[in-house]
Every structure is written in structure tokens, then in C-alpha cells.
Coordinates of C-alpha atoms in Angstrom, one line a residue:
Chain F
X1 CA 33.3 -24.0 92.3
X2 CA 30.3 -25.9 94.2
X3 CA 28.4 -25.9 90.9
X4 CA 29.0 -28.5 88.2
X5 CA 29.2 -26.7 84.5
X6 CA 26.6 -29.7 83.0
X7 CA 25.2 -32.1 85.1
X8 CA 22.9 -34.3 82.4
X9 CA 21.6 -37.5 84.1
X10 CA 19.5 -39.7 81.6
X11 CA 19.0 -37.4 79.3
X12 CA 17.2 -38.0 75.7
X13 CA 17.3 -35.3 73.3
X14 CA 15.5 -34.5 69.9
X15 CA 12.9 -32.1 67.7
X16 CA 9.1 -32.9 67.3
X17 CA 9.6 -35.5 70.3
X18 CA 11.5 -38.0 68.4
X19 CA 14.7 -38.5 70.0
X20 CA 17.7 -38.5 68.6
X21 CA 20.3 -39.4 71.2
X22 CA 19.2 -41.0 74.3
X23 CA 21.0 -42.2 77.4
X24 CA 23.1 -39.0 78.5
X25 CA 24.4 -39.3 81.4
X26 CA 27.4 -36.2 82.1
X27 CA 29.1 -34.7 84.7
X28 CA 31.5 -31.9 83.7
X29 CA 33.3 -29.9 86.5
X30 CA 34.8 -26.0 86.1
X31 CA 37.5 -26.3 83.6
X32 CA 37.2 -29.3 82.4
X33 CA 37.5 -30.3 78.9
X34 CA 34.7 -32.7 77.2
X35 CA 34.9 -33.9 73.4
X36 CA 31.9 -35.0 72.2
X37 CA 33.0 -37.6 69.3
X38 CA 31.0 -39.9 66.9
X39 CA 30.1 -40.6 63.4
X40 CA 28.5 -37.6 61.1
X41 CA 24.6 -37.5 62.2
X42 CA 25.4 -39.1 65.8
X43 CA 23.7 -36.5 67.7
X44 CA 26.7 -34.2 68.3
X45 CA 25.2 -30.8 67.2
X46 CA 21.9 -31.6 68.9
X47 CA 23.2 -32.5 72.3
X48 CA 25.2 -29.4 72.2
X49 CA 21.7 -27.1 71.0
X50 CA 20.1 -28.8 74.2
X51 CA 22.7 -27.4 76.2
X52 CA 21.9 -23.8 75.0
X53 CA 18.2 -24.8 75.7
X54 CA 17.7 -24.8 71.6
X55 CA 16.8 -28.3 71.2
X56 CA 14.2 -30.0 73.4
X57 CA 15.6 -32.1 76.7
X58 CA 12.8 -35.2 76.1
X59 CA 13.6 -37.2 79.1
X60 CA 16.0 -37.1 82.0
X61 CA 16.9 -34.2 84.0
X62 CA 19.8 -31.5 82.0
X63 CA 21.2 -28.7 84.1
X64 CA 23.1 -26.3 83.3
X65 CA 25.8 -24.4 85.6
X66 CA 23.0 -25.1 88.5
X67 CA 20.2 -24.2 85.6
X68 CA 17.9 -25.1 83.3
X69 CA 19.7 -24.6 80.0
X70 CA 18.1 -21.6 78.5
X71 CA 18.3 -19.9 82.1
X72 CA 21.9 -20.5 81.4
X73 CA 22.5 -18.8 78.5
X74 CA 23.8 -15.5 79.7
X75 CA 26.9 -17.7 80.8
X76 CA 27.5 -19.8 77.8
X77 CA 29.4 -18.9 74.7
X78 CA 29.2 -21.1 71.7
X79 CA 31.6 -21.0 68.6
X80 CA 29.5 -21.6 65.1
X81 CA 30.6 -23.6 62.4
X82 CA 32.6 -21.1 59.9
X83 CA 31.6 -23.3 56.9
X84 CA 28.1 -22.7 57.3
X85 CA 28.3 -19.0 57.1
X86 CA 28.1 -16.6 54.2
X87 CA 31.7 -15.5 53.2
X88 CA 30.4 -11.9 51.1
X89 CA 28.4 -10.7 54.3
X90 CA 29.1 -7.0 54.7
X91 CA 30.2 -7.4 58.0
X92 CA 33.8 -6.0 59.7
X93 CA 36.1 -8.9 61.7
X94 CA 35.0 -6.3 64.9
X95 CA 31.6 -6.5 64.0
X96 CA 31.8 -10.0 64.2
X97 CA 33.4 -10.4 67.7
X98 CA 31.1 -7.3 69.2
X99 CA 28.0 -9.7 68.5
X100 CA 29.3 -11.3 71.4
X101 CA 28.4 -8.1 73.3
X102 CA 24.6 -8.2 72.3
X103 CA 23.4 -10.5 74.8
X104 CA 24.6 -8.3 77.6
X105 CA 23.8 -4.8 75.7
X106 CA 20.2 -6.2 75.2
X107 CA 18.1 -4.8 71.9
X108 CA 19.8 -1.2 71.7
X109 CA 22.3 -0.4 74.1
X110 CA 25.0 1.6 72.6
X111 CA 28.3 -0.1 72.7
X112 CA 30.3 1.7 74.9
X113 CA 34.5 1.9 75.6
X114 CA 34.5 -1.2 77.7
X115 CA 32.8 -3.3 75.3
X116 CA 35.3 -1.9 72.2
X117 CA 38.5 -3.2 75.0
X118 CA 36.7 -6.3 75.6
X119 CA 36.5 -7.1 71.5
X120 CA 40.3 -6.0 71.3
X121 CA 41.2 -8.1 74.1
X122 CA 39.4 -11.0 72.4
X123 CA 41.2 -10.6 68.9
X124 CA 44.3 -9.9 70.6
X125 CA 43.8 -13.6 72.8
X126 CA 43.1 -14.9 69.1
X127 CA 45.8 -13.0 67.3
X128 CA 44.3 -11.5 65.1
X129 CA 43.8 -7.8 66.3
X130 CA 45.7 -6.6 63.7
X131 CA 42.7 -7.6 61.5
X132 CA 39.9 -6.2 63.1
X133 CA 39.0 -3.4 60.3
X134 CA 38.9 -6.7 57.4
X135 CA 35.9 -8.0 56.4
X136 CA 35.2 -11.2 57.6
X137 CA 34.9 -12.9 54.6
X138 CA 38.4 -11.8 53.2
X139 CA 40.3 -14.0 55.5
X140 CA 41.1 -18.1 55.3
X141 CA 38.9 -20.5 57.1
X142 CA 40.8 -21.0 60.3
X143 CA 41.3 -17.4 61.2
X144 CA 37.5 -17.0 60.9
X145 CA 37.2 -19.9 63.4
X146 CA 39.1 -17.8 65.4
X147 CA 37.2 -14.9 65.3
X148 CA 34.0 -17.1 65.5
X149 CA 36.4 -18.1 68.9
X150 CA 36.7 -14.7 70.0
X151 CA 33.2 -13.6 69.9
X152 CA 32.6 -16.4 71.8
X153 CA 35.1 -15.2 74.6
X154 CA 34.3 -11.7 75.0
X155 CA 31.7 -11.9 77.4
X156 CA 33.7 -14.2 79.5
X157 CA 31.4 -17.5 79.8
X158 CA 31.9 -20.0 82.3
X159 CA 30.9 -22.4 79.9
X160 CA 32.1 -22.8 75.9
X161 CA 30.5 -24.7 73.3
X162 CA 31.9 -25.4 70.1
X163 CA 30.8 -27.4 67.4
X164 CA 33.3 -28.9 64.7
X165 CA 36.1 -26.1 65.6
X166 CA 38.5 -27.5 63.4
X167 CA 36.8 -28.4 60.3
X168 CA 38.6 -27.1 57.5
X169 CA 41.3 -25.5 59.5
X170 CA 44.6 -25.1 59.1
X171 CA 47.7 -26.1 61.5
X172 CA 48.6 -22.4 62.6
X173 CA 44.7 -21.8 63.1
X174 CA 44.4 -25.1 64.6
X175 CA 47.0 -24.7 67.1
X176 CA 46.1 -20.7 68.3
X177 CA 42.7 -22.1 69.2
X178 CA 43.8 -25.0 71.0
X179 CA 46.5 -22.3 73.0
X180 CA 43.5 -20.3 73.5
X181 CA 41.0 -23.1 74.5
X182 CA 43.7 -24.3 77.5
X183 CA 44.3 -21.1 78.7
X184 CA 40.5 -20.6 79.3
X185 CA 40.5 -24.3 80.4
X186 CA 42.8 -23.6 83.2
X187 CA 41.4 -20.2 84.1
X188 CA 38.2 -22.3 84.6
X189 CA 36.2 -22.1 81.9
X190 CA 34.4 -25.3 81.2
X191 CA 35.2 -26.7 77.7
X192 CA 32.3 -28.7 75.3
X193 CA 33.6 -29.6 71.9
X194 CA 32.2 -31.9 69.1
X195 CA 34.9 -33.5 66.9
X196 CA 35.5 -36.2 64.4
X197 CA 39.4 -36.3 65.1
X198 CA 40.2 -38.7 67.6
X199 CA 43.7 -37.4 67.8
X200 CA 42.0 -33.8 68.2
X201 CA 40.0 -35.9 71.2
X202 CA 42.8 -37.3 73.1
X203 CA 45.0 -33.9 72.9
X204 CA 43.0 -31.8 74.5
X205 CA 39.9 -33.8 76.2
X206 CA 40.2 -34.9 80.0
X207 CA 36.6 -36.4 79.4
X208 CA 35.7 -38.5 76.1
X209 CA 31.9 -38.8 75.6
X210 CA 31.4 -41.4 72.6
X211 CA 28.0 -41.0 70.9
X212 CA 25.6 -42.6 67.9
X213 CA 22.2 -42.3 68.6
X214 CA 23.0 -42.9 72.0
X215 CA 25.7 -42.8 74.8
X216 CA 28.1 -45.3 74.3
X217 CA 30.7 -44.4 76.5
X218 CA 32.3 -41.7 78.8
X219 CA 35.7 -41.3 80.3
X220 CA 38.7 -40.1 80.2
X221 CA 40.3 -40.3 76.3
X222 CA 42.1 -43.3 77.8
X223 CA 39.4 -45.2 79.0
X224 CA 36.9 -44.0 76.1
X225 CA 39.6 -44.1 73.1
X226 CA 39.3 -47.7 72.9
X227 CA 39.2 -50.2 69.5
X228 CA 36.2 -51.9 71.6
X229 CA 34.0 -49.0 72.5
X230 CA 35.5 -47.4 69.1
X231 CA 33.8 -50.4 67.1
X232 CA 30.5 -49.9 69.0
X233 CA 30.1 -46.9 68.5
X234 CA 31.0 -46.6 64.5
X235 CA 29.7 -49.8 63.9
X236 CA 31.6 -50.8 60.4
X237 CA 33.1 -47.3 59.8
X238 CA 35.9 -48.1 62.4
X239 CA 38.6 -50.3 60.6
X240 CA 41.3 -52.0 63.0
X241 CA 44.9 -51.9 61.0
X242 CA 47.1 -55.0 61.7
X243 CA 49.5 -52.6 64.4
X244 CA 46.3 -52.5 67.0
X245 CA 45.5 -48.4 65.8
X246 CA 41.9 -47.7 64.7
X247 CA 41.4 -46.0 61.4
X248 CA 37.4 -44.4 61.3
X249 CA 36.2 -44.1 58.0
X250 CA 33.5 -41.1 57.7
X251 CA 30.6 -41.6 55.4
Chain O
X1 CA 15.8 22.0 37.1
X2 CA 14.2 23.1 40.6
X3 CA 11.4 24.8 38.7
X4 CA 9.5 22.0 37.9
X5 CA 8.9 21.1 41.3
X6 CA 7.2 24.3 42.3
X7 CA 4.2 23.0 40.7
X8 CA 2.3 21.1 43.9
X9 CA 1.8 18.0 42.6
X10 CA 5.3 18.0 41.3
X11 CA 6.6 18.8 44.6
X12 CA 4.3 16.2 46.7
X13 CA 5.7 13.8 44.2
X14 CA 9.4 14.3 45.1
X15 CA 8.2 14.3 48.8
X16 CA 6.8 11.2 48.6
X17 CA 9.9 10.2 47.0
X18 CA 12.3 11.0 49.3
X19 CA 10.2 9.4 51.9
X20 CA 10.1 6.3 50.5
X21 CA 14.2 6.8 49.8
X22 CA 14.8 7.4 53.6
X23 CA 12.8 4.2 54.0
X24 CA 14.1 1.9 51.1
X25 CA 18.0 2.9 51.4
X26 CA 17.8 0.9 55.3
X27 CA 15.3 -1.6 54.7
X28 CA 16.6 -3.1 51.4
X29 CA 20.5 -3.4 53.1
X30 CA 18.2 -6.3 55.0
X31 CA 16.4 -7.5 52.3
X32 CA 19.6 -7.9 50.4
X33 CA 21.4 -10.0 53.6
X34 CA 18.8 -11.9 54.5
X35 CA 18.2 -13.0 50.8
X36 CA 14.9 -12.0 51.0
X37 CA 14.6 -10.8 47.2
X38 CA 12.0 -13.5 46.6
X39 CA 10.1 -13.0 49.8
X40 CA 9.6 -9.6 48.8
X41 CA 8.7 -10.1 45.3
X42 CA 5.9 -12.6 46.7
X43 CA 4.5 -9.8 49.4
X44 CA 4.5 -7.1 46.5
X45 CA 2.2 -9.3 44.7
X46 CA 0.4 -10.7 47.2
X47 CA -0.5 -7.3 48.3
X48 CA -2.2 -6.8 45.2
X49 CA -5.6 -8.6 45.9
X50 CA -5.5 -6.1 49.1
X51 CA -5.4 -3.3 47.3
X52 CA -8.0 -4.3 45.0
X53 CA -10.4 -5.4 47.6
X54 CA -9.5 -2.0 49.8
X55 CA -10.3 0.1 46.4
X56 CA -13.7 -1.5 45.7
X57 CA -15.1 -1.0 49.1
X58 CA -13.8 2.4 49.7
X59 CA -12.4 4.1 46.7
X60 CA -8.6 5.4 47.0
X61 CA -9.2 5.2 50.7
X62 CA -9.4 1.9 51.2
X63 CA -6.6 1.3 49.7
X64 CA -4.0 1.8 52.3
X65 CA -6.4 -0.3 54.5
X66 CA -6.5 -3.2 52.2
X67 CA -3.2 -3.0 51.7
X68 CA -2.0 -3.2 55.2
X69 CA -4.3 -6.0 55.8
X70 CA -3.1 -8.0 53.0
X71 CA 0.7 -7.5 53.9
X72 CA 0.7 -8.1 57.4
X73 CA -1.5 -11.5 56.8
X74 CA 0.9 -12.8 54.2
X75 CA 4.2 -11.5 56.3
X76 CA 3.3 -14.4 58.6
X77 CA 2.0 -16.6 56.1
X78 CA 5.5 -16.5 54.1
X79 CA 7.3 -16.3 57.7
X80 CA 5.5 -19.7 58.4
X81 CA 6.4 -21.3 54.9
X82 CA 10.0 -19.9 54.7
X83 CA 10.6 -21.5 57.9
X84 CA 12.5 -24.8 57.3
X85 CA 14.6 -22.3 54.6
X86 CA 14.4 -25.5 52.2
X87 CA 14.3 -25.5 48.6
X88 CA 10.3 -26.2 48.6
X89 CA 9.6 -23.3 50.8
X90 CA 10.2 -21.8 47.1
X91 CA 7.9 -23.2 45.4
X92 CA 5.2 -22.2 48.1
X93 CA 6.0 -18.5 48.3
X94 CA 5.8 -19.2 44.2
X95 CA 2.2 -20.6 44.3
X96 CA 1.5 -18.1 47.2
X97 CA 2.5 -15.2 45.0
X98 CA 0.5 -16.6 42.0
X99 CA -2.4 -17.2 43.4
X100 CA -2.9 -13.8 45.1
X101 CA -2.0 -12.1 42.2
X102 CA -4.3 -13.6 40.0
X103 CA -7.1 -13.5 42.4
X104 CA -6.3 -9.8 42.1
X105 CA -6.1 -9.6 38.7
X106 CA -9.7 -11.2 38.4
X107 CA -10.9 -9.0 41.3
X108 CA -9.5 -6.1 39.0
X109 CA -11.0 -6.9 35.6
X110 CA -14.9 -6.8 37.3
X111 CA -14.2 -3.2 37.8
X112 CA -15.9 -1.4 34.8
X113 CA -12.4 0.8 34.4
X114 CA -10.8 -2.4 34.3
X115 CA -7.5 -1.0 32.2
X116 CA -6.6 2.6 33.9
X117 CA -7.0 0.6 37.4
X118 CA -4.8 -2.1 36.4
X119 CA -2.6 0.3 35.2
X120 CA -2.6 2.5 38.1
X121 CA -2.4 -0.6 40.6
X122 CA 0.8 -2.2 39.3
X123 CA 2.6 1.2 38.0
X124 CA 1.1 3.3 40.7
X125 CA 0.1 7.3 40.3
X126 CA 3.1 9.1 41.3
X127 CA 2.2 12.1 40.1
X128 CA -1.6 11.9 42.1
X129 CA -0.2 11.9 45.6
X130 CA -2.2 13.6 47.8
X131 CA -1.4 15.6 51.0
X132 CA -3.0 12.9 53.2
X133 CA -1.5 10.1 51.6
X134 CA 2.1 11.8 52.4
X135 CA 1.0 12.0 55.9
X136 CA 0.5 8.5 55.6
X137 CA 3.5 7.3 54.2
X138 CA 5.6 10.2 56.7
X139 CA 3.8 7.8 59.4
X140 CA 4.7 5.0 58.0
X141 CA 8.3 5.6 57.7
X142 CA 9.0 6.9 61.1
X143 CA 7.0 3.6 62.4
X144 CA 9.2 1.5 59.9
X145 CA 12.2 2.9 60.3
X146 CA 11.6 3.3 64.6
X147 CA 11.2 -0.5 64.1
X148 CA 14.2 -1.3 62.6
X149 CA 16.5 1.1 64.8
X150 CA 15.4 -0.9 67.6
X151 CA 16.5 -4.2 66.3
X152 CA 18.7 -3.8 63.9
X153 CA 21.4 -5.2 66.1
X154 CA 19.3 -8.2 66.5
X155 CA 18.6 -8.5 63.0
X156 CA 22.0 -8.4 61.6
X157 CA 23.2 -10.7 64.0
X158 CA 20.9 -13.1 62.8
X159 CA 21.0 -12.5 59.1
X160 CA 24.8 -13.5 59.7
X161 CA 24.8 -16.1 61.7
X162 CA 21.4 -17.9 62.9
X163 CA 22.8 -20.6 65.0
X164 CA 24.9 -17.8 66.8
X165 CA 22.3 -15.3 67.0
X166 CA 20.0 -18.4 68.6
X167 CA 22.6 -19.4 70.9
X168 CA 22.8 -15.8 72.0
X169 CA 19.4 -15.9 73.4
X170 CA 17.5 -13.6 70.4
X171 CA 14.5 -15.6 69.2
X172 CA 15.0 -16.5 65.4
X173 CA 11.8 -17.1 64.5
X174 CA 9.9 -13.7 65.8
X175 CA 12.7 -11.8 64.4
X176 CA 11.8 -13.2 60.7
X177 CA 8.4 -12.2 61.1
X178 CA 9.3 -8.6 62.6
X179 CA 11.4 -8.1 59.3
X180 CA 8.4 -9.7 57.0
X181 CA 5.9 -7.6 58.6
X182 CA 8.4 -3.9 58.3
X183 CA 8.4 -5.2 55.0
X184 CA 5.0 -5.5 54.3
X185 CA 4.8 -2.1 55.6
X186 CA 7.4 -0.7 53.5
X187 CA 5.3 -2.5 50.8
X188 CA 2.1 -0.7 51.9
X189 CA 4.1 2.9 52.1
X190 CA 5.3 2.5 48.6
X191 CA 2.5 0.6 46.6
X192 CA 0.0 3.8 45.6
X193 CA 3.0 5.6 44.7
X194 CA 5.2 3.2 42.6
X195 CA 2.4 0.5 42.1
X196 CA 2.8 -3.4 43.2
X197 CA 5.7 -4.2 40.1
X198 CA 7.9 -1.6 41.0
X199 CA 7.8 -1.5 44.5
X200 CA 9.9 -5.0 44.5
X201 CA 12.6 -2.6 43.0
X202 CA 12.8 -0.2 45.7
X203 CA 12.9 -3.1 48.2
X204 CA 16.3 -4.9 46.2
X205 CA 18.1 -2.8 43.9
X206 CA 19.2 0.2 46.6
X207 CA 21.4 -1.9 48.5
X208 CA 22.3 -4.4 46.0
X209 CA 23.7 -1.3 44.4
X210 CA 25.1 -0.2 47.1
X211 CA 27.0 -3.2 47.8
X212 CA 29.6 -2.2 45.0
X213 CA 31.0 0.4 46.7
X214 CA 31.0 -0.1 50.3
X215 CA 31.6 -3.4 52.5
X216 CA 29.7 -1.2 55.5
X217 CA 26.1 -1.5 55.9
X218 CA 25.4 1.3 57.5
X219 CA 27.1 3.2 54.0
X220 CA 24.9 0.5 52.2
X221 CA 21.9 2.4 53.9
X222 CA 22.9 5.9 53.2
X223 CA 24.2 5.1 49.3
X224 CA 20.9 3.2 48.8
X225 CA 19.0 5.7 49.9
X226 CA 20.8 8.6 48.1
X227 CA 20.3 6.4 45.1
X228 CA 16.4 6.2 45.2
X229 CA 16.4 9.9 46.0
X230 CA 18.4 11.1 42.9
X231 CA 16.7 8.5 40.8
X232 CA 13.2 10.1 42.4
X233 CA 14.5 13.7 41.3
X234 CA 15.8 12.7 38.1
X235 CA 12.9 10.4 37.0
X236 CA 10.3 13.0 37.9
X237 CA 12.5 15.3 35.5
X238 CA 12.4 13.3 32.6
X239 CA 9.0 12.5 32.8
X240 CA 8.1 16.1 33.2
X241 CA 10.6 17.2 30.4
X242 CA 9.0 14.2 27.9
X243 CA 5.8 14.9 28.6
X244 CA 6.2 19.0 28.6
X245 CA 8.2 19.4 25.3
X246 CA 7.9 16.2 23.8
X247 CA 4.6 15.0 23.9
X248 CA 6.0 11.6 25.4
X249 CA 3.6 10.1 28.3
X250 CA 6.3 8.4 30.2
X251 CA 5.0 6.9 33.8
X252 CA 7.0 8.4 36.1
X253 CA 7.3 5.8 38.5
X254 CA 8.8 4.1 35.7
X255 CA 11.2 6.3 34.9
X256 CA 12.4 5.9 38.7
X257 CA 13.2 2.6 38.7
X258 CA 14.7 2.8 35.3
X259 CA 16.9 5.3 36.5
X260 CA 18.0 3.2 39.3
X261 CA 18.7 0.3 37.4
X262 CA 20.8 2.8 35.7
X263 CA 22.8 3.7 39.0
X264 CA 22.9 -0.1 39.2
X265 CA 24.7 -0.5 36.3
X266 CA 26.8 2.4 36.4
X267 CA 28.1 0.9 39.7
X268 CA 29.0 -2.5 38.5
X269 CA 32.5 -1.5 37.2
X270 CA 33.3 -0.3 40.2
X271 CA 32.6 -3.4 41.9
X272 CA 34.9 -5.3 39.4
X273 CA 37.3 -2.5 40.0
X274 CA 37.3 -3.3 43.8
X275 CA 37.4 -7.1 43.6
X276 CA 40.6 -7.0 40.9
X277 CA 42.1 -4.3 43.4
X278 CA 41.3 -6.1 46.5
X279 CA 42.4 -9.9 44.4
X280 CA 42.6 -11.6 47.9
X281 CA 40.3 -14.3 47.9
X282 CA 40.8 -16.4 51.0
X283 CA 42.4 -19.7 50.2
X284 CA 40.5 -22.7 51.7
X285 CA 43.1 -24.3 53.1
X286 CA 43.0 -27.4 56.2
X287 CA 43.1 -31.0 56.2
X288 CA 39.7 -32.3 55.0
X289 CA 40.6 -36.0 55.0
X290 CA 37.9 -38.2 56.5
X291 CA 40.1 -40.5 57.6
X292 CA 41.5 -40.0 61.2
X293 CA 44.2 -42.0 63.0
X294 CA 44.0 -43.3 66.7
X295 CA 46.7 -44.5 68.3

């Protein structure tokens, strides 16, 4: 386990060389568990394209698991955003989770017996085997997080990126992912989530990375969590109530 | 029925038909995911200019090479404008579309034949295919369809999901020009045949058809193309059978697409049919408050 997951020292990331978060300074170890939170349009989408190697690393060095990020990509899985998919696609709930296969079938292998157990096994981890033959868009907005999850899964990464999982998802949903993401967690998968829920955050984050533009803070939720860094780093949209808890109002 | 098609031209006709079904039935299933209906209107007409240019140089010859030219040029041109996949990239393939097809039109109307060529350009001669140019479209289609087998994979991935397809290591960006340029081909195949109007609805109504009756789009693919092969067979019928007994000059590219259209309609009950059946519309449920509590 000599090789850190993401190891981001001063790192400034953006499109047409205009940054749009500087300062990123991460170290995240095998199995750990970072949550990326911050304001809508803080940068959290961006820093995690960089770490596919989709947006451009501007300054500072960005490696990921020992590579450059787009070297990397072969062992990084990354969850989409359900909402910003088309819900009449003609496409099977199998289909779905067998796109995770393509990267290692390559243009036109066929699909063979081991990658049809692989896609089972995935549904299976995510619950939902029993739906495999549904189209995807027939089913509710957290069980097509969860197959977004297991196509994600299926080839195994060492390192899983997910961006908003729980937008829009329901509490059964919401907790089969979390299940699933811990059991990866402790079998050593490294976790990367972006989230607006702080309670999300503190759950299931050993490492809090607060961002706006910039790094604000990073630490554990304890350390990070905090109505100080909290205020920095939402500026007016985090409201302190009279108890001492921190309400964040989203634009 | 079979008679009529003894008669050569007849029967080159229906070849050339079920050539351009074997390529339509696939290639529209991606025109219809991607969205692409517009794109493909716009490299129909842009085409036209091409064609123009190809037939005043070189007669019915140059055709196929003006054609190609013109297709493959605008594939990246609207692959470069569509980019962003904003609302303005609209109205640039609009002014891009036109443009070209006026500049064709004027390019046209200095022919001394001005009115049969127009005619013959956006209606196509069906019924004048000539041996070669079935060779060429029989080229064409194994190269088109060659070039979608090999990526398809690729290529639905990404009409579902870019981000995913992205973050899976396939390169977005080449992969919309690869399908704009098999398009432009498919354009080129088709546009002596069925002329530069109708071609736009071989490229969208097969598998917008199709989509009524199957959720599969690899069934999308076969029911489309059966569909533009029994419209082929039928419309070459009835334009035979008006013009034979009746005296009727009915186009028979024409009476292809009108057919189609037909099957179109004939399969939108069945759509409603399958969505009152099916009556499962997922329920958006989940907590959408913006406002989150920290302890």
C-alpha cells in the first residue's frame, strides 16, 4: 500500500488556463474516504475531472495512484450524476453496468462469461440484480444512482469518484450506497465524493476537504466541520442558529 | 407483385433500396440517441452545393465526388460548432444549413436545365440508378456500416452518458466527428437516389419508428431497417402501378418516404399502448432541501 491514492501538492485547476480552484494541497491513503464539500460552483466537479485527467492540472504537481491522472484511468471508476442523464435512453439496467467493462474490453472485444458475473456481482453488491432486464429509465432516481454505482464497481478500481451521489435520492437508496461505499472503503478502495450535505460529510468522510475557488481547509470532518472554516468558506450562505449548529443556505 | 421488378431498372431500384435500408435501419438508431435530427437535416442540405458543384464539373460522375467532399468538410465544421452543445450551436448549424443551400440553389439555377436538375437534386432519380452507382453505394455501406460495428460500443456509451464515457478513457470529441463523418457518408450513399430533402428521412424516421416497439437498440436497428426496406418495395409499387395504369407520375422516392411516415404512424398506437401497459413512471422521490444541518 506504498502508493498514495491522490497525492495533489499545490495544485490549481481550470479550462482555457483560467483557474478555477487553486491551492490544492491532498494526500489520500488506500481506503480512505474524502468529501469534497462547498457551495454550488466551488470547484467540486472540476477538481474531481482533473483527477480523471479531464480537466487541465494548471499549476502544482497532481498524481494519481503513483500517476499522472490520465495514466491512471484504467484504475479509477467514477459515478455520474443520474440527474443529468436522459431517462427514455433505450438502454437495459445491464447495459448500463457492462459499460463499466469497455475500458478493459477496448473498442470491440466481445463481452465474455466473466464480464456477464462481474455485472451480476455488481447489481447484486447494489441490490438490484433482480432488475437487471428493466430499462434504466423505468426505475426511481436512487436506484439509478445505484446502478450508475455499480458500473462504477465492476472493474474493481482502486480509486472511486463520485460526484453529487445523493442528489435527489431517497433514504433506502441513500443508505445501500453508503453500505456499499464502506465495504469498498474497508476492502481498500479509496473513496472521493463531492457533497453539499455536511451531515452526508461527517458520516462517512475520515478526510474533509472544504473548497470555493480555493482550498480552504482539510482534515478530518472534526477539524474541517467547523462554524469558523464553515463561514470562510460559504461566505454569507452559512447562517449560525442561536444553539452553536451551522445552517448553509444553497443559492 | 414480384413482376415489376424484373424489369432492370426496376430491380436496380429495390437494390439500391435495400442497401440504403441495411445502412439507414443502424445508423438512424444513433441519430435518434444522440439527438442529432438537426445535425443531419443541416449535412443533407449542406451537401447540396457539393452535388451541384460535382455535377457541373463532371456530369452525374461528379456527383458522388462532390458530394463526399462537401459532407466530410461540413461533418467537422458542425462537429466543431456543436461542440459546447449550447442553444447557439443551433442557430449556427441553422445559418450553416442556409447558407449552403442557397449557395446551391443559385449554383443550380445557372444550369440551362435549371428545373429537371433541381428536381432531380432534392428528389433524387430512383428509378435511374445505374449499375456503377450500386457498386458505389454497396461500397459505401460495407465501409459505413464496418465503421460503426467497430465503435458502436463506444458510441452508445457516449450518447448515454458523456461524462462517463470521458471518465472511461474514450475520447468524446473524436467520437462526434467519427459519427458526423459516417453520417455524411450515409448522406452521400443515399443523396442520388432519394435526393438531398428526403434523405433527412431515412436518417430519423427508421429508428424513431422503431422506438415504439422495442426498448433494444439493436431491435431498433433491425425494425428500422425492415421498415425502409418494405417502404422501398411498396413505394416502388405504387409508383409503378400509378404510373402503369393510371397515368399518375408519382416520384418514387417520394412515395418511399411517404410510406414510411406511414409505418410511422401506424406504430404510434402502439407506443401509447406500451406506455398505458407499462404506467410505471419512476417517481422522483429524495430530499431536495437546500438547506443542510451541521451539528
Amino acid at each position: 500500500m506504498g502508493v498514495a491514492a491522490l497525492r495533489y501538492a499545490g495544485v490549481s485547476v481550470g479550462y482555457q488556463g483560467t483557474p478555477v480552484l487553486t491551492g490544492v494541497d491532498l494526500e489520500l491513503g488506500a481506503g480512505q474516504r474524502l468529501a469534497l464539500v462547498g457551495p454550488n460552483g466551488a470547484g467540486k466537479s472540476t477538481l474531481i475531472k482533473s483527477v480523471l485527467g479531464l480537466a487541465p492540472v494548471l499549476g502544482g504537481t497532481a498524481q494519481v495512484l503513483g500517476r499522472d491522472p490520465a495514466a491512471a484511468r484504467a484504475r479509477t471508476g467514477y459515478v455520474s450524476q443520474t440527474d443529468t442523464l436522459d431517462a427514455d435512453f433505450p438502454v437495459s439496467v445491464r447495459q448500463v453496468v457492462t459499460m463499466g467493462r469497455y475500458q478493459r474490453l477496448g473498442w470491440w472485444r466481445p463481452v465474455r462469461g466473466a464480464d456477464r458475473r462481474a455485472v451480476t456481482e455488481a447489481l447484486e453488491r447494489v441490490g438490484l440484480a433482480d432488475r437487471a432486464g428493466h430499462r434504466f429509465g423505468t426505475l426511481s432516481g436512487g436506484q439509478r444512482q445505484r446502478v450508475l454505482l455499480a458500473r462504477a464497481i465492476v472493474s474493481q478500481p482502486a480509486l472511486l469518484l463520485l460526484d453529487e451521489p445523493f442528489n435527489g435520492v431517497d433514504a433506502i437508496s441513500q443508505e445501500a450506497i453508503v453500505t456499499v461505499l464502506r465495504d469498498l472503503s474497508a476492502a481498500g478502495t479509496a473513496l472521493v465524493l463531492s457533497t453539499h450535505d455536511l451531515t452526508v460529510a461527517r458520516d462517512l468522510a475520515d478526510l474533509v476537504c472544504l473548497i470555493n475557488g480555493r482550498q480552504w481547509a482539510v482534515g478530518t470532518p472534526d477539524e474541517t466541520l467547523t462554524a469558523g472554516s464553515l463561514r470562510q468558506t460559504y461566505g454569507r450562505s452559512a447562517i449560525d442558529l442561536s444553539d452553536g449548529r451551522m445552517v448553509l443556505v444553497e443559492p | 407483385m414480384i413482376e415489376p421488378f424484373t424489369v432492370p431498372f426496376m430491380g436496380r431500384a429495390l437494390a439500391e433500396m435495400a442497401l440504403l435500408a441495411v445502412i439507414c435501419g443502424p445508423i438512424s438508431v444513433f441519430v435518434f440517441v444522440r439527438r442529432l435530427s438537426f445535425v443531419s437535416d443541416a449535412l443533407t442540405h449542406t451537401v447540396f452545393p457539393g452535388v451541384v458543384i460535382g455535377f457541373a464539373a463532371a456530369g452525374l460522375d461528379g456527383v458522388f465526388v462532390g458530394a463526399l467532399v462537401a459532407g466530410v468538410l461540413t461533418a467537422v465544421v458542425l462537429t466543431l460548432l456543436t461542440r459546447g452543445a449550447r442553444l447557439t450551436d443551433d442557430a449556427a448549424t441553422a445559418v450553416l444549413l442556409t447558407a449552403m443551400f442557397s449557395v446551391g440553389v443559385v449554383l443550380v439555377s445557372r444550369q440551362s436545365s435549371y428545373t429537371s436538375d433541381l428536381t432531380s437534386f432534392l428528389f433524387g432519380r430512383l428509378l435511374t440508378v445505374t449499375p456503377q452507382q450500386l457498386t458505389e453505394t454497396g461500397v459505401l455501406a460495407v465501409v459505413i456500416l464496418a465503421g460503426l460495428l467497430v465503435t458502436a460500443r463506444a458510441l452508445v456509451f457516449r450518447a448515454f452518458d458523456p461524462a462517463g464515457a470521458a471518465a472511461a478513457g474514450f475520447r468524446v470529441g473524436r467520437l462526434d466527428l467519427w459519427l458526423n463523418v459516417l453520417l455524411a457518408l450515409v448522406v452521400v450513399a443515399a443523396v442520388r437516389a432519394v435526393g438531398t430533402i428526403l434523405v433527412v428521412a431515412l436518417l430519423i424516421v427508421p429508428a424513431a419508428a422503431a422506438r415504439m416497439v422495442t426498448d433494444r437498440l439493436a431491435v431498433m436497428a433491425g425494425v428500422g431497417t425492415a421498415l425502409v426496406f418494405v417502404s422501398g418495395y411498396f413505394g416502388l409499387l405504387l409508383s409503378w402501378t400509378a404510373s402503369l395504369h393510371y397515368g399518375i407520375s408519382l416520384t418514387s422516392a417520394s412515395a418511399v418516404v411517404l410510406l414510411m411516415v406511414l409505418g410511422y404512424l401506424l406504430l404510434l398506437p402502439v407506443r401509447l399502448l406500451r406506455t398505458a401497459g407499462a404506467a410505471r413512471t419512476p417517481i422522483r422521490e429524495g430530499r431536495v432541501s437546500p438547506h443542510e444541518l451541521v451539528g
